[in-house]
Each structure stands twice: as structure tokens, then as C-alpha cells.
Short mmCIF file of C-alpha atoms in Angstrom, two decimals:
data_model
loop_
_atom_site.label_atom_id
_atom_site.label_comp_id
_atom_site.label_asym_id
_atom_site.label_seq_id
_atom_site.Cartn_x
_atom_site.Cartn_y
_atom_site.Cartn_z
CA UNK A 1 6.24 -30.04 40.15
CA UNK A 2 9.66 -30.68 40.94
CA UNK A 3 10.48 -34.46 41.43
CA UNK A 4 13.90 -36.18 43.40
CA UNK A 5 14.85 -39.29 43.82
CA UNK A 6 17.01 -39.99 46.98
CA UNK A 7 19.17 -43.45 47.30
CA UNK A 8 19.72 -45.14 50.38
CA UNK A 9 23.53 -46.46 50.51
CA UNK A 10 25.95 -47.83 52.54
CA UNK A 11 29.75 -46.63 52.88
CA UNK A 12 30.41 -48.52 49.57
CA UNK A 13 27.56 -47.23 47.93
CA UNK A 14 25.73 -49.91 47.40
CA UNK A 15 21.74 -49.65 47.43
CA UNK A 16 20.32 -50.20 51.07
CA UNK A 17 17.01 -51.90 51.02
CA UNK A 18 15.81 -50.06 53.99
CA UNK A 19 12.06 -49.15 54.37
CA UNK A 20 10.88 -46.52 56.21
CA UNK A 21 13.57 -43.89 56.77
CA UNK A 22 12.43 -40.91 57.94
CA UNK A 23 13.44 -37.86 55.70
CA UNK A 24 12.59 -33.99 55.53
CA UNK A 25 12.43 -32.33 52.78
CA UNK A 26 11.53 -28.84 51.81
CA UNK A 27 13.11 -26.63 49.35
CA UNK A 28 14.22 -22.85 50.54
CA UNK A 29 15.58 -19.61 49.26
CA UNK A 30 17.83 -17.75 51.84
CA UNK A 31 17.92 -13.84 52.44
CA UNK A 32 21.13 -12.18 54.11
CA UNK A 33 20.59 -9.47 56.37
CA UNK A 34 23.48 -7.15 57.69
CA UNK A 35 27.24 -8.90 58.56
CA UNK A 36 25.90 -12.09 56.57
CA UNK A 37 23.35 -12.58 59.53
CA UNK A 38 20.65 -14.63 57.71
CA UNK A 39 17.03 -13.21 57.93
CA UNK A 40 13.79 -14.43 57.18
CA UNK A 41 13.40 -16.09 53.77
CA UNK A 42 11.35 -18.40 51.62
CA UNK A 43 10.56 -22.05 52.24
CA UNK A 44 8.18 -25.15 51.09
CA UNK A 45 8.15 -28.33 52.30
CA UNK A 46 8.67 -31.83 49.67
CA UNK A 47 5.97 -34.65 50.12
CA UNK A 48 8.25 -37.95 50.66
CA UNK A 49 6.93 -40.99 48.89
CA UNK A 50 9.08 -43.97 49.90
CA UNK A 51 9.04 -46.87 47.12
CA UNK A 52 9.82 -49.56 49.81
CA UNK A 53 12.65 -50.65 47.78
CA UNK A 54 15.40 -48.22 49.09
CA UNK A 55 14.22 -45.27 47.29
CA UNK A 56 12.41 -42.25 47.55
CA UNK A 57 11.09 -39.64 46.03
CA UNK A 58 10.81 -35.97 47.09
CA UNK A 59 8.03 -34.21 45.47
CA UNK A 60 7.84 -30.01 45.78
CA UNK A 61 5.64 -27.63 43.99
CA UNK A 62 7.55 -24.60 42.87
CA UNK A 63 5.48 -22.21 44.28
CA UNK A 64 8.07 -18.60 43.86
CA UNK A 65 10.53 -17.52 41.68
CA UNK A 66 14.40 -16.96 41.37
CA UNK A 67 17.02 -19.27 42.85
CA UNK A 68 15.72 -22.55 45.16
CA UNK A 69 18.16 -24.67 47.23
CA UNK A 70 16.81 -28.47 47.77
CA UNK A 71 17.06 -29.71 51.06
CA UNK A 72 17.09 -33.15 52.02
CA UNK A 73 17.53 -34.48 55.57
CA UNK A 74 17.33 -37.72 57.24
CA UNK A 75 16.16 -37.53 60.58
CA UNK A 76 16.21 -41.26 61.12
CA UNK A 77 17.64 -44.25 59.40
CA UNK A 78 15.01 -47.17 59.50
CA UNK A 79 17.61 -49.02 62.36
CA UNK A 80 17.21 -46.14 64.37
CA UNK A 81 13.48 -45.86 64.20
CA UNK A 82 13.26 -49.56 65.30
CA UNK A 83 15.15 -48.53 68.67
CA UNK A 84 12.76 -45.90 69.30
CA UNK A 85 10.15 -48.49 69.12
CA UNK A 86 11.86 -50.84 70.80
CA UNK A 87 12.39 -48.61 73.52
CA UNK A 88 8.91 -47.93 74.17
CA UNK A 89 7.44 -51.60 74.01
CA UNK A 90 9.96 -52.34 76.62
CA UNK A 91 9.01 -49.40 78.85
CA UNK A 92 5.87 -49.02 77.97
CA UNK A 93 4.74 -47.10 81.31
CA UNK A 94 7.67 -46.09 82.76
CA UNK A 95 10.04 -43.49 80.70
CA UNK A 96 8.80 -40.89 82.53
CA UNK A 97 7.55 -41.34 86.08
CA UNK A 98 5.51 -38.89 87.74
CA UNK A 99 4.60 -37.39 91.28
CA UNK A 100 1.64 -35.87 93.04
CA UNK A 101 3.02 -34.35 95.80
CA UNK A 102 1.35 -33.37 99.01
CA UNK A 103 2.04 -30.50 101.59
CA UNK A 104 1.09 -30.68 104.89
CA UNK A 105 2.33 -28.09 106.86
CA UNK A 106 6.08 -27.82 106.62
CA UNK A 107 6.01 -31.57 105.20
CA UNK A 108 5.61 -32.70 101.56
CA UNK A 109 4.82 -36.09 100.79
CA UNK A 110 5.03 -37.56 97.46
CA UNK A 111 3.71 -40.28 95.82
CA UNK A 112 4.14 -42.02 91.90
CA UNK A 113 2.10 -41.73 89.41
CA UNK A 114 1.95 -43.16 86.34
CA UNK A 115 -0.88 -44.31 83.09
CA UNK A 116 -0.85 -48.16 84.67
CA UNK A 117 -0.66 -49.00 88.52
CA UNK A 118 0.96 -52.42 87.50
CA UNK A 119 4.38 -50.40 87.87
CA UNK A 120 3.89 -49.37 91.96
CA UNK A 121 5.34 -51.58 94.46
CA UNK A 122 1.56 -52.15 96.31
CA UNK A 123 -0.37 -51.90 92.90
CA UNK A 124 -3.66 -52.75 95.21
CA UNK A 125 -3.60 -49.01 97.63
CA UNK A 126 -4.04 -46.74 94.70
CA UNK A 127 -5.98 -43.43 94.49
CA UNK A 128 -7.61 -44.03 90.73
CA UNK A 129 -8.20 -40.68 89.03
CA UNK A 130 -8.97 -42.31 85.33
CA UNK A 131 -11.92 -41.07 83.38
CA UNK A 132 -13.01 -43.52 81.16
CA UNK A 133 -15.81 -40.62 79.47
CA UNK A 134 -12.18 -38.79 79.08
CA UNK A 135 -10.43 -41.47 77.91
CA UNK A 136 -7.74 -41.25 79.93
CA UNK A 137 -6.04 -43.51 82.75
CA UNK A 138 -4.19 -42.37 85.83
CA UNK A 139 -3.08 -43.89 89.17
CA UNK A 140 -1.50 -42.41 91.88
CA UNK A 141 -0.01 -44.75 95.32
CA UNK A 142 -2.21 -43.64 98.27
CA UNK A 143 -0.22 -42.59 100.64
CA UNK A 144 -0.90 -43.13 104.13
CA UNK A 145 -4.01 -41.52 106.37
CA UNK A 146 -4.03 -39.42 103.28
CA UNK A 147 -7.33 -38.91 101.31
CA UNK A 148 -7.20 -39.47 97.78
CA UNK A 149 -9.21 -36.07 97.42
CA UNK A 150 -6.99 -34.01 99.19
CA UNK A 151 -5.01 -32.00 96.39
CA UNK A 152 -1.63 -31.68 95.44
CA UNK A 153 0.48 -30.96 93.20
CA UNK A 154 1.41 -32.82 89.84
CA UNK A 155 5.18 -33.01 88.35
CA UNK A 156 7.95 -35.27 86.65
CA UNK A 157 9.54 -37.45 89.36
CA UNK A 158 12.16 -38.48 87.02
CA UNK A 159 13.21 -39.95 83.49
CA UNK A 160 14.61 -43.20 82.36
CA UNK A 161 18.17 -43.44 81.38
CA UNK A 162 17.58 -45.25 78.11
CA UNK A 163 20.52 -45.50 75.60
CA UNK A 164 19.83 -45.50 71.69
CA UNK A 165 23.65 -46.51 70.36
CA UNK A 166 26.22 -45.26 68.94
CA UNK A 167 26.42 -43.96 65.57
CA UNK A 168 22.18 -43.78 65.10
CA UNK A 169 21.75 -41.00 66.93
CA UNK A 170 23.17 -37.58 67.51
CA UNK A 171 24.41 -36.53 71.29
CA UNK A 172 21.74 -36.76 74.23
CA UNK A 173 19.77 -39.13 71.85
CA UNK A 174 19.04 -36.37 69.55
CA UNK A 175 18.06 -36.79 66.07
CA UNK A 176 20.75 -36.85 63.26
CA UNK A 177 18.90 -34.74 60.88
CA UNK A 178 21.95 -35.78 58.51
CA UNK A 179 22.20 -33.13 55.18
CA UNK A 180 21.61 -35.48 52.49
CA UNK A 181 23.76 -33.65 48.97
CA UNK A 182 23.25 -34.43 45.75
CA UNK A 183 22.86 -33.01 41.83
CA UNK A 184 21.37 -30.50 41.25
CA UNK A 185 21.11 -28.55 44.86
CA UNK A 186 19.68 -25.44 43.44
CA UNK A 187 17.87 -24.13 40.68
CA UNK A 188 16.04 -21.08 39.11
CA UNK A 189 12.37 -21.22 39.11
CA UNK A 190 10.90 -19.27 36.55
CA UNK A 191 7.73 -17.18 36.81
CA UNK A 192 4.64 -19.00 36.33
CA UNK A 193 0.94 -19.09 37.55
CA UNK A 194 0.34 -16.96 40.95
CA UNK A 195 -0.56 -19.99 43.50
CA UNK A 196 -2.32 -17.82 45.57
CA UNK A 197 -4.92 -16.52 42.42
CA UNK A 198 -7.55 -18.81 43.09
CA UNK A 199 -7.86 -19.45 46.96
CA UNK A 200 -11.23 -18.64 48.50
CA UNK A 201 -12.14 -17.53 51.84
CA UNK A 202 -11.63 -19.66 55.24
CA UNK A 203 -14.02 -21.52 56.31
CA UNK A 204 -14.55 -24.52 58.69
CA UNK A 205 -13.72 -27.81 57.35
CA UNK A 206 -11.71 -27.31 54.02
CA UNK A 207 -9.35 -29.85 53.83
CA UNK A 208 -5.99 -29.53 54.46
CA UNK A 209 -3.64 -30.22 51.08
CA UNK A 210 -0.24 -31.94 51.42
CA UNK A 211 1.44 -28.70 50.72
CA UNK A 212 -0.55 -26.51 52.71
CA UNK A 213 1.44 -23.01 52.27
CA UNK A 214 4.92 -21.74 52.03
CA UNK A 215 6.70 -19.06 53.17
CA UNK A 216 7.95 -16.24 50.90
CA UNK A 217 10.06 -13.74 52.58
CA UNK A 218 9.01 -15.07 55.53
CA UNK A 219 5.25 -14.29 55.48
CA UNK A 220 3.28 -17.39 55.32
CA UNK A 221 0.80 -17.78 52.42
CA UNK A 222 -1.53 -20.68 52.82
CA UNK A 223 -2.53 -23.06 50.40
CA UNK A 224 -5.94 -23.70 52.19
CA UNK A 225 -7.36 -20.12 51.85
CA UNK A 226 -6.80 -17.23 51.53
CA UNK A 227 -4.89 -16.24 55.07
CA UNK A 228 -4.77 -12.85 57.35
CA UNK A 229 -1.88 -10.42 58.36
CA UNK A 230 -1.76 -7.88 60.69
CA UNK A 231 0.16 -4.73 60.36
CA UNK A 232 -1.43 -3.05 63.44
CA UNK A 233 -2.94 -3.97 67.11
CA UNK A 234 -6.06 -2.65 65.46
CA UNK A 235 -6.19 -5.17 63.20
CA UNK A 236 -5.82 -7.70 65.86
CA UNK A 237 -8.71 -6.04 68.05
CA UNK A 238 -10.67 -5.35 65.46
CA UNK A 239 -10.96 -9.45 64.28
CA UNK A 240 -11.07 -10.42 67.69
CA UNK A 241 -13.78 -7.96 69.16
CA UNK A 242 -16.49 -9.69 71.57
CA UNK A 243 -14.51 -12.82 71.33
CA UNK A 244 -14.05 -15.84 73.66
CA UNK A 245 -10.98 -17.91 72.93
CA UNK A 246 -10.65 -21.32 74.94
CA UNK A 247 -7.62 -22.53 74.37
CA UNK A 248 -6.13 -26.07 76.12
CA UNK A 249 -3.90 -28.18 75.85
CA UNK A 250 -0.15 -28.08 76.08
CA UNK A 251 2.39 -24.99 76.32
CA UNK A 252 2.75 -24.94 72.88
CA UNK A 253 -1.25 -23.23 72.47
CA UNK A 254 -0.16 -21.46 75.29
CA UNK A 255 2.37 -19.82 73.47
CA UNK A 256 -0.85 -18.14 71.85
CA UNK A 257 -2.15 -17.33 75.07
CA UNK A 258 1.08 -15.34 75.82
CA UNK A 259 1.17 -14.06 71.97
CA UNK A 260 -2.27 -12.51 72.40
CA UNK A 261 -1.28 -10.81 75.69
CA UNK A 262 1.52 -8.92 74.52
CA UNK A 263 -0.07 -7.89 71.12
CA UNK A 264 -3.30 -6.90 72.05
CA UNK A 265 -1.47 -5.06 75.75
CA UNK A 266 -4.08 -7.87 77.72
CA UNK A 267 -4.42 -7.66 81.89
CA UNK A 268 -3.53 -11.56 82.57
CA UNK A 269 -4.66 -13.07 85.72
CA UNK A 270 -2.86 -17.23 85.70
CA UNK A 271 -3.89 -18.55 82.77
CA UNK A 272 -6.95 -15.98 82.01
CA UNK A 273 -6.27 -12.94 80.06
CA UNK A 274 -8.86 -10.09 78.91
CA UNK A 275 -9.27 -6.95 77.02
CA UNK A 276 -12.06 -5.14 79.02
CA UNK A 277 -12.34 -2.35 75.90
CA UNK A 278 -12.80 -5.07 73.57
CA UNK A 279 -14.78 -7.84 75.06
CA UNK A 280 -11.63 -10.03 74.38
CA UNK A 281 -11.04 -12.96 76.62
CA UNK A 282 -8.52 -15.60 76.30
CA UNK A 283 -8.83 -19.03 78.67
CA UNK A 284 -5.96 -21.30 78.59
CA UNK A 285 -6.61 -24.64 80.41
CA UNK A 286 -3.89 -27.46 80.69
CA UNK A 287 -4.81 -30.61 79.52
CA UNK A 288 -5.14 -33.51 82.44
CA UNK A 289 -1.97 -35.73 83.82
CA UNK A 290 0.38 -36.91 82.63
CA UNK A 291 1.96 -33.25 82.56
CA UNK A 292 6.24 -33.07 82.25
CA UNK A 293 6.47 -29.23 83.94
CA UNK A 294 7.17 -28.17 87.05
CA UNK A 295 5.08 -28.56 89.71
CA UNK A 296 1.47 -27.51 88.76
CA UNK A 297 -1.88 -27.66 91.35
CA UNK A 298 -3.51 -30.88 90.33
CA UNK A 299 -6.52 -29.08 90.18
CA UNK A 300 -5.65 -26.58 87.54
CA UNK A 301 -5.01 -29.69 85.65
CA UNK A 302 -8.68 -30.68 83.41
CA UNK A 303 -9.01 -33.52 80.93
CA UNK A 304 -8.95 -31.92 77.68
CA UNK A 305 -12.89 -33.72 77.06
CA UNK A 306 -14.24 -32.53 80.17
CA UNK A 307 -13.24 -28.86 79.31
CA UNK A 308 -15.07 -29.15 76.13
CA UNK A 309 -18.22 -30.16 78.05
CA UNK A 310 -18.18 -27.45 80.15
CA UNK A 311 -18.46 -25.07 77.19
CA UNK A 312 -21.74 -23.68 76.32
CA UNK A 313 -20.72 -22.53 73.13
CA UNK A 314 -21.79 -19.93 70.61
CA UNK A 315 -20.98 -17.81 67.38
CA UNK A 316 -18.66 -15.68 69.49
CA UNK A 317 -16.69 -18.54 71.03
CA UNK A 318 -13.22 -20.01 69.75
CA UNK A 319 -11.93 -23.86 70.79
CA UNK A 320 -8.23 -24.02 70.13
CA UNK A 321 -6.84 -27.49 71.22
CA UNK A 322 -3.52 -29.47 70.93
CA UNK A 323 -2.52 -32.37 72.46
CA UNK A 324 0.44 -34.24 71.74
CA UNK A 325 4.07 -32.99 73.59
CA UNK A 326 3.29 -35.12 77.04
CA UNK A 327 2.24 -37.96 75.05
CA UNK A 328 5.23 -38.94 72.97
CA UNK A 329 6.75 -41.47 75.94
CA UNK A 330 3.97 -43.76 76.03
CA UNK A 331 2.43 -46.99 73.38
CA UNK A 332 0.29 -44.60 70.77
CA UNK A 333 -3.34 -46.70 72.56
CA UNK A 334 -2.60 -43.83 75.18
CA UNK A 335 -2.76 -41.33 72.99
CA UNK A 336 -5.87 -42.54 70.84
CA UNK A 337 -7.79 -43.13 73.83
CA UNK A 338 -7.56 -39.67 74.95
CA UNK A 339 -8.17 -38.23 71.36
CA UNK A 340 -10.97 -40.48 70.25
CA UNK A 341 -12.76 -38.64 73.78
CA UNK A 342 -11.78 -35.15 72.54
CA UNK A 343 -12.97 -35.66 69.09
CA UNK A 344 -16.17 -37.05 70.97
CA UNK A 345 -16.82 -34.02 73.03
CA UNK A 346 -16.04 -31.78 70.31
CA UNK A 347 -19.17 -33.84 68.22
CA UNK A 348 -20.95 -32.98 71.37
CA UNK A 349 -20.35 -29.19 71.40
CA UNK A 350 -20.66 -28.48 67.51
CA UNK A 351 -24.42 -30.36 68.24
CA UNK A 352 -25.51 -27.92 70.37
CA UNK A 353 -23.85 -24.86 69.45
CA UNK A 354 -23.21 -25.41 65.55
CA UNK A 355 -21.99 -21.79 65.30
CA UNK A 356 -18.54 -22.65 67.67
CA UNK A 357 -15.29 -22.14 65.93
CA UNK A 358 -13.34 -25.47 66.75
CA UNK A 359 -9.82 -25.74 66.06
CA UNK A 360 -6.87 -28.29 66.32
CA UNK A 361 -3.11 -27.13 66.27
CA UNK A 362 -0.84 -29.90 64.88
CA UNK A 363 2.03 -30.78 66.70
CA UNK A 364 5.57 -28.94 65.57
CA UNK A 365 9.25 -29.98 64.85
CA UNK A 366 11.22 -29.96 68.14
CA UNK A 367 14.81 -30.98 69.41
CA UNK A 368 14.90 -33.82 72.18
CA UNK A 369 15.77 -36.85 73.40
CA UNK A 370 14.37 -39.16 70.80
CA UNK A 371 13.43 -41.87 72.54
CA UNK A 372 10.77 -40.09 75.07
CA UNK A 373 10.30 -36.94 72.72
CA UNK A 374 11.39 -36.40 69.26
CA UNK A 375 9.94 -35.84 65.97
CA UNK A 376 9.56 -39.22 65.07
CA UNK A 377 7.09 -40.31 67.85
CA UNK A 378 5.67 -36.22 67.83
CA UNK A 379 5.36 -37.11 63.77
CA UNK A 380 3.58 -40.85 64.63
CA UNK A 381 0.74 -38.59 67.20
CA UNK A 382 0.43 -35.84 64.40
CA UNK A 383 -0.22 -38.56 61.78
CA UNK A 384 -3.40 -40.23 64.05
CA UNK A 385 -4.50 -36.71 65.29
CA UNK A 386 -4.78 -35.74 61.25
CA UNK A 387 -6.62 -39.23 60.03
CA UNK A 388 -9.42 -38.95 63.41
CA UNK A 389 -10.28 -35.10 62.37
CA UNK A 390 -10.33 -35.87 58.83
CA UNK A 391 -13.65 -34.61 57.81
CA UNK A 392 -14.55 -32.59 60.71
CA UNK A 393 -16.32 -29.07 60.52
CA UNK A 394 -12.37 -28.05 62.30
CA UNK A 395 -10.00 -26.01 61.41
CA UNK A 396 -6.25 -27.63 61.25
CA UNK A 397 -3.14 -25.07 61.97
CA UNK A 398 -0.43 -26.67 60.52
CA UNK A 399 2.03 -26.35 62.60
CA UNK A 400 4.57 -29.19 62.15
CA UNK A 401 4.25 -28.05 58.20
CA UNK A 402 5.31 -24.02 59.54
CA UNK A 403 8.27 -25.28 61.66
CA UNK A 404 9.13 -27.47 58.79
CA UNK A 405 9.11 -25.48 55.88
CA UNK A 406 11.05 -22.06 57.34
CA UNK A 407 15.30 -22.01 57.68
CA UNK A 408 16.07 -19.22 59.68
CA UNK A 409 15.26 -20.79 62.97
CA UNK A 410 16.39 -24.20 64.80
CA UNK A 411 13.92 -26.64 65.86
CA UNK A 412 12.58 -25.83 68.97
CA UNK A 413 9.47 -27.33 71.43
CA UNK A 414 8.55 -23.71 71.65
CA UNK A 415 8.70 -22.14 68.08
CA UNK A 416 10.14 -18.52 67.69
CA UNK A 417 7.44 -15.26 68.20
CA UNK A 418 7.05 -15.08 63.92
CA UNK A 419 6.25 -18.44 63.60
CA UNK A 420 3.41 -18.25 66.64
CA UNK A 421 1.95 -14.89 65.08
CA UNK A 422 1.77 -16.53 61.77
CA UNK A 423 0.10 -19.30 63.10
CA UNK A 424 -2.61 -17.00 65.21
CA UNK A 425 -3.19 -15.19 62.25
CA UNK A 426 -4.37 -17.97 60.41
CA UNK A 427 -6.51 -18.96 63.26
CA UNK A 428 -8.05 -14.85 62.75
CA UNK A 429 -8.32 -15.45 58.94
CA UNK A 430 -11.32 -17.77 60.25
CA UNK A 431 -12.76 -15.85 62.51
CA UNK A 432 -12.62 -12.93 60.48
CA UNK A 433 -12.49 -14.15 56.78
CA UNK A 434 -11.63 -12.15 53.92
#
């Protein structure tokens, strides 16, 4: 183990009592490729312990050999944490507003929509789509000689200007994600134990360690078990043969959706794709308002719960869920609500089909505008997902721990093609264990 201490100072460096900044850490060694172009390389992430007294401790496991470079950010100072916070008690509906819009004829009508009809100017003529067996709450204005069941189509109507201050956060509210340097920055691991010797084959419900993998020349290796790679489409079919994958959620599983369809050369009709040669079929269902995409049929949109209910269920059938990207804007009761339905329905569907592979993607590191999106309120979501599907006969894809512990690509919403097929790999390496 590999142990730093990080001090928080001010300009004079004297020790800042802060508690609860909000580092990164992970340690990394980098590979050149051709004109100093920087290709895929190895990368762990550090456990953060913060000692609520200004200082904290980075803790890594030295899991390769040859030269490591520490890397320490800090994504938030504790100030700029409270303004997030601060920003959503005070809008605690409203940084996003939404729209179901209806079209009659040439005309389109819209109307707001939001978690809480308390915002609308005539709270009492509402058309009330909440499900409390979903747990989820949604209001829409009823607009006039217009039926609450006729359908429509759901979208962002617009977002807040809110303001986080100068000097806590980068431009368009972005995170700093500030380099932190200090003494030693790199170092030269020696060769020790192989950490991959003793890992035994996936299987549901294995808990998930701290450190759950690292990359070494950019191929993941989990921690967990021992994990799959491809090499061929065959492969791919091959795991996959006779399979059902339901996958819902947000457009970050539906990056596997899209994954799957160009590896395995899938005919993709909306949001359903299939391999008739090998029984393969791949369902992607977006999870139920609020939604912040373009404008999507309302009724294409399905609480996440109620999908899982409609599943019969089966040793050939795959659940992939995540939930978390539309979420970030809103108190984290929102967000619980919803999940603590999800994690009900998925009780309900491993009773009566014991055999169904159920599995939850974490959230991932992203760029945006921290107060409605960023990784500190993603981070807060991924934290509650973890602790309610702690114990669970589920599989957890780390995601936010893949973002976070490669270097060769920027944070993104939508992570890069070898991070998704890394992550759908692991996903196979439970379906078809080695």
C-alpha cells in the first residue's frame, strides 16, 4: 500500500480546516504512441480518507510495476460544495423545467412539467402522471379541451441561469479539477505478488472492493473476478448466444445498446436490436420523466419499476439498469424514491425467476455545469445507489471507478468506445464465466 497525505492551505500556507473537499486520486503510468500522441496506459484509483481536520489521506495499492505518477485533484473545495447545495435547496424543483408537448394538426401546444405542481401558475388543473408503486412523481398543466391521455411528446423546456462565483468554479460552472503537486510525484514499483493470482470466477453478488480493478496498458483487470476479453465477434456471439438483454435506463446503458450493434453487425429497429443467427436480442427502454433529451414520445418513456414487472424472467435473460444522469438537478428524496421502487421490483423478479442475471451500472465521471450536473451531485446518487444494492444477488459495473482510474481520455457524459467495451465485457464475464 502506498499512503499520502494531502494539506489543505490557503495562499500563505497555512492549514485550512476545511471538511469535506472533494478530491480524486488515482495513480497512472503513461504510454506514448507515435509524434508524442499519448495512448492507452495504466491507471488505479486512491481511496480518500478525509481526517476532518484539514487533512487527507490518499491510499493506492500498487498493483503493476515500473514507474507510477501520483495524481491528486481537487474537484471541489468544501465552499464550493456548499453552493452546489445551496443551489439546489433553493430550487429545489425548478433547475430544469420540462415540457410535454402536444401536436394537433399543424399546431403544437406545450405545457410544463415538472416533479412538484406547486411550481405551475394554476397548481389545481394538472394532468398527474405519478406512480407511487414506481416511486416517482410527475405533473404536467392540463392544457385546455385537451385530455390528459392524449400523448405527446416529453423534452427540456429550459434551464435555470444559476451562478456559482467566481474563483470556485471553472468556466460554465464547471468543476476545477485543480492538479494538486507535491513530493514525491512518481515512483518505481517493484515486482511483487500477481494481484490477479487468486481471483475466482464471476458470480452474482460478490461484493464490490474499494479498489475494484485497474487498468494496465489499458485493458481492465478487475479486482472482483476474474474478468472477460474479446479478441473476436465470435467471442462476443459465442457468450451471448440465446440471450435476452433488457437494458433501461439512461443513454449512458444505451451506449451498450449501440456497442452491441456494431460488434456483433445487429439489424436495429428504435431501441430493439437482434441477431436472428444467434438468438441475440438487445431491448433498451428509457427510464420514465424527467428525461433532459430532445423531444422523445411520452410513451416510449416507462418507469424504470414498471419495466422490471413486465419481465418474465429466466436463465437466458439479462437486466442491465442505471439511473442517475436526469436525476442530479433535484433534492436526493427524488432520487431514493425512485430507487428504493427499482430495488423493489428487482426483489420481485429475482422471486420468481431466481435464475435472471440482474445488473446495475454505476454512474461515471462527466464534464458539466456543476450545479444541475456534475460529479459531485452524480458522486452523492452513486454513493446511495451503492449502500441500497449492498447485498443484493446484482452485479455492480463500476463505472465511475473505469472513467476514474484511466488518463488518456477527458471526462465525458458519454465515455469513449474502449471504456464501454470494457465495461460490456465485464457484464459477459458473468454471463459466461471463466
Amino acid at each position: 500500500m502506498l499512503h499520502v497525505v494531502i494539506s489543505a492551505k490557503d495562499k500563505r500556507h497555512n492549514i485550512v480546516t476545511n471538511i469535506g473537499d472533494f478530491f480524486r486520486a488515482s495513480i497512472l503510468t503513461k504510454k506514448k504512441g507515435k509524434k508524442g500522441k499519448q495512448k492507452r496506459g495504466s491507471g488505479a484509483v486512491g481511496i480518500i480518507t478525509d481526517h476532518q481536520n484539514g487533512t487527507y489521506t490518499a491510499t493506492f495499492r500498487l498493483l503493476w510495476e515500473g514507474e507510477v505518477t501520483i495524481r491528486i485533484q481537487l474537484v471541489h473545495p468544501k465552499q464550493a460544495i456548499d453552493v452546489i447545495e445551496r443551489t439546489i435547496r433553493k430550487n429545489p424543483i425548478d433547475l430544469i423545467r420540462f415540457r410535454k408537448r402536444y401536436i394537433l394538426g399543424k399546431d403544437a401546444i406545450d405545457t410544463k412539467c415538472n416533479v412538484d405542481p406547486a411550481i405551475f401558475k394554476n397548481p389545481s388543473a394538472v394532468c398527474n402522471y405519478s406512480d407511487p408503486h414506481a416511486g416517482a412523481s410527475w405533473y404536467c398543466e392540463k392544457a385546455v379541451n385537451i385530455s390528459c391521455n392524449t400523448s405527446g411528446y416529453h423534452s427540456v423546456l429550459r434551464y435555470k441561469n444559476v451562478n456559482g462565483g467566481k474563483g470556485l468554479f471553472s468556466s460554465g460552472n464547471n468543476a476545477l479539477k485543480m492538479p494538486i503537486f507535491g513530493s514525491p510525484s512518481q515512483l518505481n514499483v517493484k515486482k511483487g505478488r500477481d494481484p490477479l493470482a487468486n481471483r475466482g470466477r464471476c458470480v452474482r453478488g460478490l461484493v464490490t472492493p474499494k479498489i475494484s480493478g485497474f487498468y494496465r496498458n489499458g485493458v481492465w483487470n478487475s479486482l472482483v473476478c476474474k474478468n472477460r476479453h474479446f479478441s473476436s465477434q465470435a467471442g462476443w456471439q459465442q457468450c451471448l448466444k440465446g440471450k435476452t438483454l433488457y437494458l433501461m435506463g439512461d443513454s449512458t446503458i444505451r451506449q451498450w445498446l449501440e456497442h452491441l450493434v456494431r460488434i456483433l453487425k445487429m439489424t436495429k429497429t428504435r431501441q430493439i436490436a437482434h441477431d436472428p443467427v444467434n438468438n441475440i436480442t438487445v431491448d433498451f427502454r428509457f427510464h420514465g420523466a424527467p428525461v433532459r433529451g430532445h423531444s422523445t414520445m411520452a410513451s416510449l418513456l416507462k418507469f424504470v419499476a414498471n419495466a422490471i414487472d413486465d419481465i418474465d424472467g429466466g436463465p437466458n435473460d439479462v437486466v442491465g439498469i442505471t439511473l442517475w444522469a436526469h436525476f442530479t438537478s433535484y433534492p436526493v428524496k427524488v432520487y431514493k424514491q425512485r430507487m428504493e421502487a427499482v430495488r423493489a421490483a428487482i426483489e420481485r423478479l429475482l422471486r420468481r425467476s431466481p435464475e435472471t442475471l440482474v445488473v446495475i451500472k454505476s454512474a461515471n465521471t462527466r464534464m458539466g455545469n456543476e450545479l444541475i450536473s456534475g460529479d459531485w451531485l452524480a458522486h452523492k446518487l452513486d454513493l446511495m445507489m451503492r449502500e441500497m444494492f449492498r447485498g443484493m444477488d446484482v452485479v455492480l459495473v463500476d463505472a465511475w471507478e473505469m472513467t476514474n482510474a484511466q488518463h488518456w481520455h477527458g471526462d465525458a457524459i458519454h465515455p469513449a468506445q474502449d471504456i464501454i467495451v470494457q465495461e460490456l465485457e465485464f457484464l459477459c464475464s458473468f454471463i459466461c464465466p471463466l
